[in-house]
Structures are given as structure tokens and as C-alpha cells.
Coordinates of C-alpha atoms (C1' of nucleotides) in Angstrom, one line a residue:
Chain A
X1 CA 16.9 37.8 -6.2
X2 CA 13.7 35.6 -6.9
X3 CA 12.0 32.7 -8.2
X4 CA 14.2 29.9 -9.2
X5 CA 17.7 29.6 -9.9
X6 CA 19.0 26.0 -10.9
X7 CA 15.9 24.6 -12.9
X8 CA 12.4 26.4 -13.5
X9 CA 10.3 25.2 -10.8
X10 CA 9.4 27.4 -8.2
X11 CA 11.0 27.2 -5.0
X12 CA 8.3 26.3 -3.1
X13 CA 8.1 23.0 -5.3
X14 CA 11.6 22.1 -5.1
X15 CA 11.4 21.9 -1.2
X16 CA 8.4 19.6 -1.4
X17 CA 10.3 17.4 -4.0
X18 CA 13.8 17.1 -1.5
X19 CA 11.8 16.3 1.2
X20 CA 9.4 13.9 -0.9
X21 CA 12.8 12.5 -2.4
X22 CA 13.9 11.9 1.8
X23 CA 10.7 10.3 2.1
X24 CA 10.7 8.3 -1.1
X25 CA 14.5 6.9 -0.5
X26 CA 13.4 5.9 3.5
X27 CA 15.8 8.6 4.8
X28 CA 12.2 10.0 6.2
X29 CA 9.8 7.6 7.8
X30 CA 6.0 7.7 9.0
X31 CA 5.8 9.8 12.1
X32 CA 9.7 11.6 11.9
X33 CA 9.8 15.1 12.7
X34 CA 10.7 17.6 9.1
X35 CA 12.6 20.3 9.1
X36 CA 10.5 23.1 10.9
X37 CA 10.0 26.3 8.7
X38 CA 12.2 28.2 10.3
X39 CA 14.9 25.6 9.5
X40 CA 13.5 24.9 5.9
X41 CA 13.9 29.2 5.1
X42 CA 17.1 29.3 6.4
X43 CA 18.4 25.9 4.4
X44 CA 16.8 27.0 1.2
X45 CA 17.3 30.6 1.4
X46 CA 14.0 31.4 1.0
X47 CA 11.7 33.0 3.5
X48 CA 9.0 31.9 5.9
X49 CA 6.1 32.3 3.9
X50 CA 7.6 30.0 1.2
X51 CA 8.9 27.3 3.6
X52 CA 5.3 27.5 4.7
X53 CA 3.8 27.4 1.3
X54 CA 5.5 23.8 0.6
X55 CA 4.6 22.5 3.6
X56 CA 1.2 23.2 3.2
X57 CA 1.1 21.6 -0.1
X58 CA 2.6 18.8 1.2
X59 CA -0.3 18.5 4.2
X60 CA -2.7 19.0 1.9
X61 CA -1.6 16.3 -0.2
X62 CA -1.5 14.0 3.2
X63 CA 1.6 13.0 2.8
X64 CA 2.2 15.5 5.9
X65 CA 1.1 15.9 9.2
X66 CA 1.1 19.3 11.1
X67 CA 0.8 20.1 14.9
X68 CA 1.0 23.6 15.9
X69 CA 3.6 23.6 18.7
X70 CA 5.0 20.6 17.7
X71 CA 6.4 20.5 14.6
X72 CA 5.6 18.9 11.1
X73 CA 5.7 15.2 10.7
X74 CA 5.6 12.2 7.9
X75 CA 2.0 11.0 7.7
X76 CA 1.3 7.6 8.7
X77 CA 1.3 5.1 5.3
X78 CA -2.1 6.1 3.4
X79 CA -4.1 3.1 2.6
X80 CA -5.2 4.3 -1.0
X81 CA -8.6 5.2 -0.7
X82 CA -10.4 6.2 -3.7
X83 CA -7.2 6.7 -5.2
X84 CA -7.6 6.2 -9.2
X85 CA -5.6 3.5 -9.8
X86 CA -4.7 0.9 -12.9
X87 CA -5.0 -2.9 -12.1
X88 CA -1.8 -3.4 -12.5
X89 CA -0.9 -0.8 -9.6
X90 CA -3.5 -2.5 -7.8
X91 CA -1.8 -5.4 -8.4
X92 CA 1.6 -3.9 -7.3
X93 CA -0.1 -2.1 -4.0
X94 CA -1.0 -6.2 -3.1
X95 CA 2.4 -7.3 -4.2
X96 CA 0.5 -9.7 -6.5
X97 CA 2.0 -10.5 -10.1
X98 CA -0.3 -8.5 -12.7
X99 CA -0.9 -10.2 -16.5
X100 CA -3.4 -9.6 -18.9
X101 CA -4.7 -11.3 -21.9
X102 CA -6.2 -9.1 -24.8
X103 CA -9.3 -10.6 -25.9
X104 CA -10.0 -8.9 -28.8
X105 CA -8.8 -4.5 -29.9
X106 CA -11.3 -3.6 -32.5
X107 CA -12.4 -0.3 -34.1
X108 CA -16.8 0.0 -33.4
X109 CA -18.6 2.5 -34.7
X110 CA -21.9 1.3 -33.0
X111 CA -21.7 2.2 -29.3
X112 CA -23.5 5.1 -29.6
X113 CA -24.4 5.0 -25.4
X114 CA -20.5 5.0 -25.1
X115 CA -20.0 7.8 -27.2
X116 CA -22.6 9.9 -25.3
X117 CA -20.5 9.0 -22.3
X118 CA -17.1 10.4 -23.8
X119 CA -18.8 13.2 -24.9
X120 CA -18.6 12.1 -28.6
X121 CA -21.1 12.2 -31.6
X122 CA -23.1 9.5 -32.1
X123 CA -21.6 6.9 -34.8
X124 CA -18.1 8.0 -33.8
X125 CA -14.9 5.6 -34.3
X126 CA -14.2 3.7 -30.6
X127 CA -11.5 1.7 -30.0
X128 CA -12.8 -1.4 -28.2
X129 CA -10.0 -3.2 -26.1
X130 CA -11.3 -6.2 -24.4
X131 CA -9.1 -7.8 -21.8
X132 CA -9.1 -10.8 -19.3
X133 CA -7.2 -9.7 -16.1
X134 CA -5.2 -12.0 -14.3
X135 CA -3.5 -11.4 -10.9
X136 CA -1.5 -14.4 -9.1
X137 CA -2.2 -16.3 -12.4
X138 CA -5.8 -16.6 -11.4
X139 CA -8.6 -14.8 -13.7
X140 CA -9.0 -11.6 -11.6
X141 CA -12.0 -9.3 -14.0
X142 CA -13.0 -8.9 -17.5
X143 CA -12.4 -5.4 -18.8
X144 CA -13.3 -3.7 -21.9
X145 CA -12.4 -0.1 -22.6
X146 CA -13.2 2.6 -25.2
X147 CA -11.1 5.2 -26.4
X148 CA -11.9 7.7 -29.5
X149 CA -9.7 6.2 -32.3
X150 CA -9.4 9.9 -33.4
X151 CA -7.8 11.0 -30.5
X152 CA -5.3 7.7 -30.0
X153 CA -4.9 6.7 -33.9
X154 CA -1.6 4.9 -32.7
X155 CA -2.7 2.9 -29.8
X156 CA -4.5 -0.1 -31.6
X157 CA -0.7 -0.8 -32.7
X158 CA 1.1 -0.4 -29.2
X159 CA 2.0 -3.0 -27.0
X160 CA -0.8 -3.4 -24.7
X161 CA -0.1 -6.7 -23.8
X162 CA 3.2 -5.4 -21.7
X163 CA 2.8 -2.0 -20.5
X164 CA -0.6 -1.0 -18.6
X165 CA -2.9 1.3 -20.7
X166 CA -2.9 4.2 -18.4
X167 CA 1.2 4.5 -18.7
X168 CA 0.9 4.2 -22.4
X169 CA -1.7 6.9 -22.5
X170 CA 0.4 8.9 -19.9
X171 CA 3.5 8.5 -21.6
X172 CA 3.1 8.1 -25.3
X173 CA 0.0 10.4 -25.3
X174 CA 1.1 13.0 -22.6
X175 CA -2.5 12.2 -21.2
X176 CA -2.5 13.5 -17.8
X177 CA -5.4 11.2 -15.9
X178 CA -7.4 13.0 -13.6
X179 CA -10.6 11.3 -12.1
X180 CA -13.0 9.0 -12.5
X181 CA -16.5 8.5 -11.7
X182 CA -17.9 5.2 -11.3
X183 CA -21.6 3.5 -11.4
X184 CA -21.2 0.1 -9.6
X185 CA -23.6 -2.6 -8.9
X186 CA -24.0 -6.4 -9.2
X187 CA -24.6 -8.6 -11.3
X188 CA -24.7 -12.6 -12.3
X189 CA -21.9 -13.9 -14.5
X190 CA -23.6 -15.0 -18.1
X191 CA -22.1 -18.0 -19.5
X192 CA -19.1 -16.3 -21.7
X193 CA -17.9 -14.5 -18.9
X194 CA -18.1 -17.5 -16.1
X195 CA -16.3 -19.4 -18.4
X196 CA -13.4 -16.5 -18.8
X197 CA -13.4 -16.0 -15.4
X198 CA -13.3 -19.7 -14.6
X199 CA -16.4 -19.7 -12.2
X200 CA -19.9 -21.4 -12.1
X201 CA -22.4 -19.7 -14.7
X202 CA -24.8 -17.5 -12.1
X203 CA -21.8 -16.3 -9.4
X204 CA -22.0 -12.5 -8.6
X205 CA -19.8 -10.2 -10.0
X206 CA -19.2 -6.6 -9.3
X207 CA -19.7 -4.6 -12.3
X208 CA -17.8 -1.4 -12.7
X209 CA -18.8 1.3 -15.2
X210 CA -15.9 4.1 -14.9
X211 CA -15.0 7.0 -17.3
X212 CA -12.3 8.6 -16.4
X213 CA -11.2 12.5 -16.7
X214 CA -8.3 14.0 -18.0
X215 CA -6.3 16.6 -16.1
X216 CA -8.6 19.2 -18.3
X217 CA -11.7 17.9 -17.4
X218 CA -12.6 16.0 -20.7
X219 CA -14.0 11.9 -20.7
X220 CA -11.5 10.2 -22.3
X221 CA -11.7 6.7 -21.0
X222 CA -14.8 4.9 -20.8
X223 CA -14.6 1.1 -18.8
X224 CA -16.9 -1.9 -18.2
X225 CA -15.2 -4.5 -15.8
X226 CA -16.7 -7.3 -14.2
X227 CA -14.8 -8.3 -11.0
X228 CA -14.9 -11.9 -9.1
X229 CA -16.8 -10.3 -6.1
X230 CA -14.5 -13.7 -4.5
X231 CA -11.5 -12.1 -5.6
X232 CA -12.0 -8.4 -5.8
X233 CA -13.0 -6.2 -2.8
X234 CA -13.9 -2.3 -3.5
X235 CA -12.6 0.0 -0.4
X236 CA -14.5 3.4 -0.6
X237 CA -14.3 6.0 2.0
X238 CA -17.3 8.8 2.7
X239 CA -17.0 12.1 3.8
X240 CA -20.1 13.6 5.9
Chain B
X1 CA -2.7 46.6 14.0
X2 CA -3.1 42.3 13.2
X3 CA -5.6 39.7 13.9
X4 CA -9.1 40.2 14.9
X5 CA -11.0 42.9 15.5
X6 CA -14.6 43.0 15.9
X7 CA -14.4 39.0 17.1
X8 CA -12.2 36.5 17.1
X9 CA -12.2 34.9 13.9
X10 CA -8.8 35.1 12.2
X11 CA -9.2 37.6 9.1
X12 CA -8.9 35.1 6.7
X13 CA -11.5 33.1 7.7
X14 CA -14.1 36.2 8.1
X15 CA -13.3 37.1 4.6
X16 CA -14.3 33.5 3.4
X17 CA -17.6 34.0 5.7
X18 CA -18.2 37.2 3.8
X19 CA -18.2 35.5 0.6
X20 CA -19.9 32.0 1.8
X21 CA -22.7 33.9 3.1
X22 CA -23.4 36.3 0.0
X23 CA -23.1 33.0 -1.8
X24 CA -26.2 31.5 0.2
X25 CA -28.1 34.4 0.2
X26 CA -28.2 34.1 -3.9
X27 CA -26.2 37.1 -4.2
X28 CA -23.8 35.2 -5.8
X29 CA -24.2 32.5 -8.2
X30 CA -22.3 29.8 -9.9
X31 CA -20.3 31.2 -12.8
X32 CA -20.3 34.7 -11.0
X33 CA -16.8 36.6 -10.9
X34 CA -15.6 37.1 -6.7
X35 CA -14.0 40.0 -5.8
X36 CA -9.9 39.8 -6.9
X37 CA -7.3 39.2 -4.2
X38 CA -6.7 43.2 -4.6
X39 CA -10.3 44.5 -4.2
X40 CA -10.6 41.8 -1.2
X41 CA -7.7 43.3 0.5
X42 CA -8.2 46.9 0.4
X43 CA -12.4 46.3 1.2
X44 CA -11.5 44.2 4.3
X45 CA -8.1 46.3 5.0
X46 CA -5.4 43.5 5.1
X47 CA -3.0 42.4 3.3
X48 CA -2.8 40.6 -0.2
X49 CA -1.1 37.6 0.9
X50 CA -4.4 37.6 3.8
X51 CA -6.7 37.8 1.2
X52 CA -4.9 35.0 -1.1
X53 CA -5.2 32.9 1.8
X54 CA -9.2 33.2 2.1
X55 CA -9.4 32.3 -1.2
X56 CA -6.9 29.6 -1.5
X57 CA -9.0 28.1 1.0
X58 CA -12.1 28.2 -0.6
X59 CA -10.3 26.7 -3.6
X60 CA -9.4 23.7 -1.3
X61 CA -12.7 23.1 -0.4
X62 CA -14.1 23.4 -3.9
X63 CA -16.4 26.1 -3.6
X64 CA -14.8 28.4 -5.8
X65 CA -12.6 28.5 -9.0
X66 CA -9.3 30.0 -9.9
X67 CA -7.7 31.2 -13.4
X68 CA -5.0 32.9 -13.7
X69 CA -5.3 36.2 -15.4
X70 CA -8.9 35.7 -15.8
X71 CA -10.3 35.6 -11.7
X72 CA -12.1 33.7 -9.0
X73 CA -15.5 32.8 -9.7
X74 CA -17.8 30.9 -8.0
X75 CA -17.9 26.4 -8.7
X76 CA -20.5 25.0 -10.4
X77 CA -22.6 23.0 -8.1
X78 CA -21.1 20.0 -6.7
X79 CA -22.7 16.7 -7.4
X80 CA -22.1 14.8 -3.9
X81 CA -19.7 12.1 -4.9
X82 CA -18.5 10.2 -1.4
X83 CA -21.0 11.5 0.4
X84 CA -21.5 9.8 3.8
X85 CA -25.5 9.7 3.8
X86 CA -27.9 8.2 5.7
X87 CA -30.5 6.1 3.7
X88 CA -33.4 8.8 4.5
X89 CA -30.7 11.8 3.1
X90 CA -30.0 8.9 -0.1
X91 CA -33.8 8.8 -0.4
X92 CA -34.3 12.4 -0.2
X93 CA -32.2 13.1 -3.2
X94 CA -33.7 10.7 -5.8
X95 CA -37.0 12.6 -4.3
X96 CA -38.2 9.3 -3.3
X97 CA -40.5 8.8 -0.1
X98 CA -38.5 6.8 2.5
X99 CA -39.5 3.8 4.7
X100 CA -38.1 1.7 7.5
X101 CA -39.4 -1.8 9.2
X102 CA -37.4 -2.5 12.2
X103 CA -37.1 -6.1 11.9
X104 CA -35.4 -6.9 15.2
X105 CA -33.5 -4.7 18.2
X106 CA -31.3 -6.8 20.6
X107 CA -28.5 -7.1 22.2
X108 CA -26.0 -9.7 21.3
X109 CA -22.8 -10.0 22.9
X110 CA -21.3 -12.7 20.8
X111 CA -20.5 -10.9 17.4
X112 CA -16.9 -10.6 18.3
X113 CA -15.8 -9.8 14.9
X114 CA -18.0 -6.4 14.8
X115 CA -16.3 -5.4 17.9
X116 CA -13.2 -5.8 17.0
X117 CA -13.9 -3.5 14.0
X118 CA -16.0 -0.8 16.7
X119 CA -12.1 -1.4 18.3
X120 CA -14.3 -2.9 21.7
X121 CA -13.4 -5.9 23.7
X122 CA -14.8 -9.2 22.5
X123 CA -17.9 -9.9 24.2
X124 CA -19.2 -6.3 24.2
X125 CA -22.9 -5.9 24.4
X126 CA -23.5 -4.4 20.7
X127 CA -27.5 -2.6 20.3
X128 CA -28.3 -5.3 17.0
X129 CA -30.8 -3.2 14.7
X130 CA -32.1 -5.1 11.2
X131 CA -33.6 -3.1 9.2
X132 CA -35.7 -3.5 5.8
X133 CA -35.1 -0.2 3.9
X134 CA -38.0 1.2 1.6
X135 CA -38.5 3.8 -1.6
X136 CA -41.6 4.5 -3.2
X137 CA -42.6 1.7 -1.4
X138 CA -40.4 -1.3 -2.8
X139 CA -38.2 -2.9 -0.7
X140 CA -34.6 -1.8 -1.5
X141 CA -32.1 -3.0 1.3
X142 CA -31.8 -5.1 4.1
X143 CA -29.3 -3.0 6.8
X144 CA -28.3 -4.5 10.0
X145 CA -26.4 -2.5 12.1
X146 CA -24.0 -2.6 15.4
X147 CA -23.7 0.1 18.1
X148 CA -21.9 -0.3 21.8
X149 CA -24.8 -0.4 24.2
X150 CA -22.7 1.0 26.7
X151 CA -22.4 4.5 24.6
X152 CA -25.9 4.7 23.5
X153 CA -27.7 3.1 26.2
X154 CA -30.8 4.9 25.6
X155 CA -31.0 4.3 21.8
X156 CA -33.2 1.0 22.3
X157 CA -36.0 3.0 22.9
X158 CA -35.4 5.7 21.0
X159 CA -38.4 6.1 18.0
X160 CA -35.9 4.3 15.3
X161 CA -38.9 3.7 13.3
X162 CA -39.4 7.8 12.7
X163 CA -36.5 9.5 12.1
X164 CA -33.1 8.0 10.7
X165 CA -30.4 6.6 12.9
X166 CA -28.2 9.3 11.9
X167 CA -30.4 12.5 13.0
X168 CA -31.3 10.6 16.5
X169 CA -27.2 9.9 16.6
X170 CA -26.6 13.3 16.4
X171 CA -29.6 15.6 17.8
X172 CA -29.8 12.8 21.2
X173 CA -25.8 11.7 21.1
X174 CA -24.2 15.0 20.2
X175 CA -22.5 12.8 17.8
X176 CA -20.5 14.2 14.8
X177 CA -20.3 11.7 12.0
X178 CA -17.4 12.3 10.0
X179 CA -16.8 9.6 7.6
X180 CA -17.2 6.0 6.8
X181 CA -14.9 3.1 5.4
X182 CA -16.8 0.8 3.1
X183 CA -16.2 -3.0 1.8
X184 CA -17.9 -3.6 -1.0
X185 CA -18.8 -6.8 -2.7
X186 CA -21.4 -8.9 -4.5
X187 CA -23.4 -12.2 -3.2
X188 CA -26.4 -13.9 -4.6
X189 CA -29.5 -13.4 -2.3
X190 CA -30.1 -16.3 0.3
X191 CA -33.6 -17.8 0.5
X192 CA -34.7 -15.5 3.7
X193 CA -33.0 -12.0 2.7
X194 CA -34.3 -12.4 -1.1
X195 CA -38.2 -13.6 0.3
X196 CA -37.7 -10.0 2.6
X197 CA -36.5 -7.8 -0.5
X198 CA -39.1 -9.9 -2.8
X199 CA -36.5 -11.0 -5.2
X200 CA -35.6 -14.2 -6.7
X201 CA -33.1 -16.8 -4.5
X202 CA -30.1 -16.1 -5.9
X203 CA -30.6 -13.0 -7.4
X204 CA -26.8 -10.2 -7.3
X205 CA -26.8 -8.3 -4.5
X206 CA -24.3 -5.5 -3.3
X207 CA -23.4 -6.0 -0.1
X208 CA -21.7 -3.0 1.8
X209 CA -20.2 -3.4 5.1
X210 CA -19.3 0.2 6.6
X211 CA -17.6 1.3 9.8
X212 CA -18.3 5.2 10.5
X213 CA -16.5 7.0 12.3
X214 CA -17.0 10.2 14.3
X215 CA -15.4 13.5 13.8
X216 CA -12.8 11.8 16.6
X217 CA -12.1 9.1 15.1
X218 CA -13.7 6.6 16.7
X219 CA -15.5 3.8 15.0
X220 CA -18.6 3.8 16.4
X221 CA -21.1 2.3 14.0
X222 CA -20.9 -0.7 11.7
X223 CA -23.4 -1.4 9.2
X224 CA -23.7 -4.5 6.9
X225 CA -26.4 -3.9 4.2
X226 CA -27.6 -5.7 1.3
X227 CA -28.8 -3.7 -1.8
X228 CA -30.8 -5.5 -4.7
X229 CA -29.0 -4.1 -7.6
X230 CA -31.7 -3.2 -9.9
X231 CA -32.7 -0.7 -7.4
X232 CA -29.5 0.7 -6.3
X233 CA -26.6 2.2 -7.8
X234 CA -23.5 3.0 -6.0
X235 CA -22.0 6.3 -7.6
X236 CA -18.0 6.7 -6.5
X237 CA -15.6 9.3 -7.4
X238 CA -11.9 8.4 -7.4
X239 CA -8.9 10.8 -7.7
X240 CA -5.7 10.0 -9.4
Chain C
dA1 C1' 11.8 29.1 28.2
dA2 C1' 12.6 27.6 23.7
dG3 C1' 10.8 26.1 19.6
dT4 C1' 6.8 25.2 16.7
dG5 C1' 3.1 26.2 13.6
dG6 C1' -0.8 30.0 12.6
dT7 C1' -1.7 34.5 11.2
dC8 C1' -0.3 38.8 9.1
dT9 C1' 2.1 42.9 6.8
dA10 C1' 3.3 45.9 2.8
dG11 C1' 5.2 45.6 -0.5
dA12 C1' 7.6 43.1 -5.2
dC13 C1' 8.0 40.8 -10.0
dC14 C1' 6.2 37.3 -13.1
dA15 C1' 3.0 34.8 -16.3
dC16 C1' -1.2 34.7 -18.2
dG17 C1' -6.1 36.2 -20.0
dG18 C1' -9.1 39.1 -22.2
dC19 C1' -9.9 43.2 -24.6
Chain D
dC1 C1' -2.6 47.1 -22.4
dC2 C1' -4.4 46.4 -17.8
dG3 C1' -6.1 43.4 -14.3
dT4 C1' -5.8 38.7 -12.7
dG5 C1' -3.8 35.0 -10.0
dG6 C1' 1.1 32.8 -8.8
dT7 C1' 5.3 33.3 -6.4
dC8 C1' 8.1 35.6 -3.1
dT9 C1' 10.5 38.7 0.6
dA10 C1' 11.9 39.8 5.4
dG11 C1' 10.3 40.6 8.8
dA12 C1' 6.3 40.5 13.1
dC13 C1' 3.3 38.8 17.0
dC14 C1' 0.4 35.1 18.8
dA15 C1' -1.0 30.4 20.6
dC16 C1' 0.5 26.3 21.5
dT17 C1' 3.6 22.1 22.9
dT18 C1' 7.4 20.3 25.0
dC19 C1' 10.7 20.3 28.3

DNA sequence: AAGTGGTCTAGACCACGGC
DNA sequence: CCGTGGTCTAGACCACTTC
């Protein structure tokens, strides 16, 4: 006997997911004690290495903490630090009602710098979405993003205005969203985008360049946003 | 026969020493194939599950790459993204000579709010150090920074306007910096910090507020800086 | 002392990659 | 096809924490 049985993940995967299914439902809360290994073998029928396998996993994801001696425990709540995230989970994470307004969802063939960026010829089709972001009903950021029409013929005809991008792309597009690497720095808001954002002509902005990986590595998504540095706050955390 | 032998470094980790060191000696470059889990295990006589375990943990940290059916070779250099640096180490990078003017060194005991973020009393005496930070000559940031007095009573007199905070931290301290949390917005520049970084009033400017923390977990220094944005760019990674 | 995680063994079959 | 990494077994001893 070996592998799985009941579906085709391996075993060590579906321990994670019962206990991250405890954790998920609030039968597990932050600092509770899991099942030891020992404990975990015997329930799952598996053997030590593999209850140790999935609670590894599960550490190194953070979503575990483990004390020699003492046992294995929920991690206290992670703040999301640069965790990837679309505004309108930002939104959700601040429990703030997300909206946005598309500006305009044009096909350019003339942004060559933002081709380079996705890795794409020069001169190649981009979809340009342009969108004004609005969180608590007050304007929040400008965004524009850029896609390769050729890769997402469909997605000028979706509906953006309900759904975020990023679950369109994950779901309709199987698109599995990786990373991101950003270029930020600051910036005074010109006129069109004061009046958009509904601030005086001249007030900083954060301006955030992102493209963003898939799961195999490849640009996909190249962003431009300019954030209300009075309503928008980046947390970053460093590693020495 | 188990465990150690000729010290006591689990075999595991002397296997991943083995490897990191033939890797800085240039014996190993990126791209180059490692030796499979099966080679590995019967060169350093342990098990295959031993030797899956050195690598796995090189694959955690990055420093090596895994296919399946094809082998582990070693990672293509690692850009730095989220690297806790000091300005000097920043400098360094960009190849860019490095300057400090100490503008002021006191003591204040009334900035309540940085304690609170240093988790000390209110009132603590905090070492106050403004600094004007300098590339290639050009004024690039203004930095002030907080530090308890009472854990670094030396540090006054230390030569701050040599070597970076960080090395003196560290080297005099024993300090082990281990990562920072970072606040990042935009202001326009005020008539005395834009005269100091020789830009226009009201000019964007990224201001970063920090709290680093050593390897403990103590918060032990807390930085607000200003950065003129057409000399700096702030380069994040984010993970989905 | 009992229980925990950390390390380790000596094998096994599977899925995948490259030739 | 053969070699690779991925998963897994059924145990073992050690170091540590908690009681």
C-alpha cells in the first residue's frame, strides 16, 4: 500500500489541507497545539516521515509553528507582508468596500517600453485597462494595466467592472500568479490625475510600477498605479 | 552507526556545507548540475532520504534548483530583492561612492511615539542621529534615526561619521540585525528638508519610516528617512 | 518520566526528462 | 531506456520541554 487512495493527492498534502480546513473553519486557533506526528501517522495511517513532511510544509508556509519538545502549534495571524495581493483583497484584508470605475480598455500597439517589460516584441498588441480605484467610496489610486492581447484575446469582453482582474485571469485563464517586482517612488499629481483622484493639483502620490510573474516564471502583467500617499500606506518587510 | 561523526554538525547540514563551499570556491557555477540525491548518499555514506534533506534545504533557501527527472543544479544569481541594507551596503551596489553629514546627535527624551514603536517606556532617553545621506556627491536622503541610550550608551561617541551605523551596531554591539518593517509613503519636501537635499519646496519625496529588528526580535532601531525620488528607487519583491 | 520534534536508516515504487 | 527527483515505509535514537 502507497500513495493515495480516495483522490490523487499525495498523502502528505491531504494532511496539510485537514488541518488547514481545522484552521480555516476556527476549529484551530493561533497558538493551539496540532496533532503531534506521532498522532498525525497513526490517524492517517501513514508513517512518521510523512506526518513530518506535512508539517514541515505547513511551517514553512508560516502558517505553523514548531518547538522541539513541545509540540507544533497555529502561527500567530500573519500580517501580509509582501504578500502579492489585488486591491480588492487589499480592500477585503481592511474590511473596506472595494469598487472600481474603468476608464477606458483599449488595444495600443505603441508602448514599446511596456512590451520590453513583458518580454514582448516591440510594436506588439497590449491591452490597456485603465481604472480609477475606489475603496470606502473615496478615490483610492489610478491604475492602468497591460496585458498581451494575444495571450488574453477574450478579456477586453469580460466583466471587469465586477470581478477583480487577477480572479478573471486565474480563473478564466488558468493563470497561476506568481510574483511581482516593483519600482516605487513619488511623484506630484498632474492635473488629470488630481482631478480623478479628487485632490489638489501638486499632492504626492506613490507611484507603483509592478509586473507580475506567472507561476512559470513569465511577465504577464505589467501595472502603473498612482496611490493617494493620504490614503495608501505600502508595508514592506527586509530580510538581512 | 547515526549522527555525526567527525563533528557535530548533523549530516544533513555538512552535506549542504560541502556543496555551499565548492560553490564559493568557483568550483561550481550557476547553471552547473549538483551531485543527485543517489551519488550524495553513497559519497557521504547516509541515507537517500539524508541526502534529500540537504538539498531540500538548499532549495528553501534558494541557492539551488530542482527538476524532476532532469537534476539539481545550481540558481542563477539572486538579485537582492528585500534586502535589509544599510545606506553605505545600498551605495556600494550602484558602485556609487558614499557620504554622511551628521547633522545633529542628542538625546531627547520626549519622542514618545518612537518609543512606543522601540516597545520602551514613554520618556526613554532615545540617542537622536540626523543624518544627510550622500552618492557621488549629491545629496540623496535625509535619515534621522532613534536608538535607546540606555543599550548603546557608548554609540554617541562612536566615529558615526566613518563607518555606517550598521557595521559599528554590529562589530561594537554584537548586534545581529535581522530584519526591518517599513511604512512607506509620499510627502512634498518642506522648506528646510528640500534647502538640505537642494531641491525645490514641495518637490515628492518617499519617506520611509523603519523599525529593525535584531535576530531576537527586538525592535531596536527606528529610522525615518526622506528620499528625493529622482535619485532613489525603491525595488520590492512580493510573493503571491 | 512521558511526550515532542530533529535526525537518520535502507530500502521501495512512481512520474518525469532527456537521450 | 536509464537516471532524476517526489513520495513513502516502519522503524530507530537523540535532544529537548513540560510536568
Amino acid at each position: 500500500m502507497q500513495q493515495d487512495h480516495e483522490n490523487d493527492l499525495p498523502a502528505y498534502k491531504r494532511i496539510q489541507n485537514v488541518i488547514l480546513k481545522r484552521m480555516e473553519s476556527g476549529g484551530l486557533r493561533a497558538g493551539d497545539a496540532i496533532d503531534s506526528e506521532r498522532q498525525l501517522a497513526k490517524v492517517h495511517q501513514v508513517s512518521l516521515m510523512t506526518a513530518r513532511h506535512a508539517l514541515a510544509g505547513l511551517e514553512r508556509e508560516g502558517v505553523v509553528v514548531r518547538r522541539r519538545g513541545a509540540g507544533t502549534f497555529v502561527a500567530p495571524p500573519k500580517i501580509h507582508f509582501n504578500k502579492l495581493m489585488s486591491f480588492t483583497e487589499q480592500m477585503a484584508v481592511r474590511n473596506l468596500p472595494a469598487r472600481s470605475k474603468i476608464l477606458s480598455c483599449t488595444v495600443t500597439e505603441e508602448e514599446s517600453e511596456v512590451a520590453a517589460r513583458l518580454a514582448l516584441p516591440p510594436g506588439s498588441r497590449l491591452i490597456r485597462l485603465e481604472r480609477l480605484r475606489e475603496g470606502a467610496g473615496e478615490p483610492f489610486a489610478l491604475e492602468t494595466c497591460y496585458l498581451s492581447e494575444a495571450e488574453f484575446p477574450r478579456l477586453r469582453h469580460a466583466p471587469l467592472e465586477r470581478g477583480s482582474l487577477f480572479s478573471i485571469l486565474e480563473s478564466e485563464y488558468g493563470l497561476e500568479l506568481a510574483q511581482s517586482d516593483e519600482e516605487i517612488d513619488a511623484t506630484n499629481a498632474d492635473a488629470r490625475t488630481a482631478q480623478l483622484l479628487a485632490i489638489g493639483k501638486g499632492q504626492p502620490l506613490l507611484r507603483i510600477r509592478q509586473v507580475i510573474y506567472s507561476a512559470k516564471g513569465r511577465a504577464t502583467v505589467y501595472v502603473r498605479g498612482f496611490y493617494r500617499s493620504d490614503r495608501h500606506n505600502l508595508l514592506i518587510r527586509r530580510f538581512r
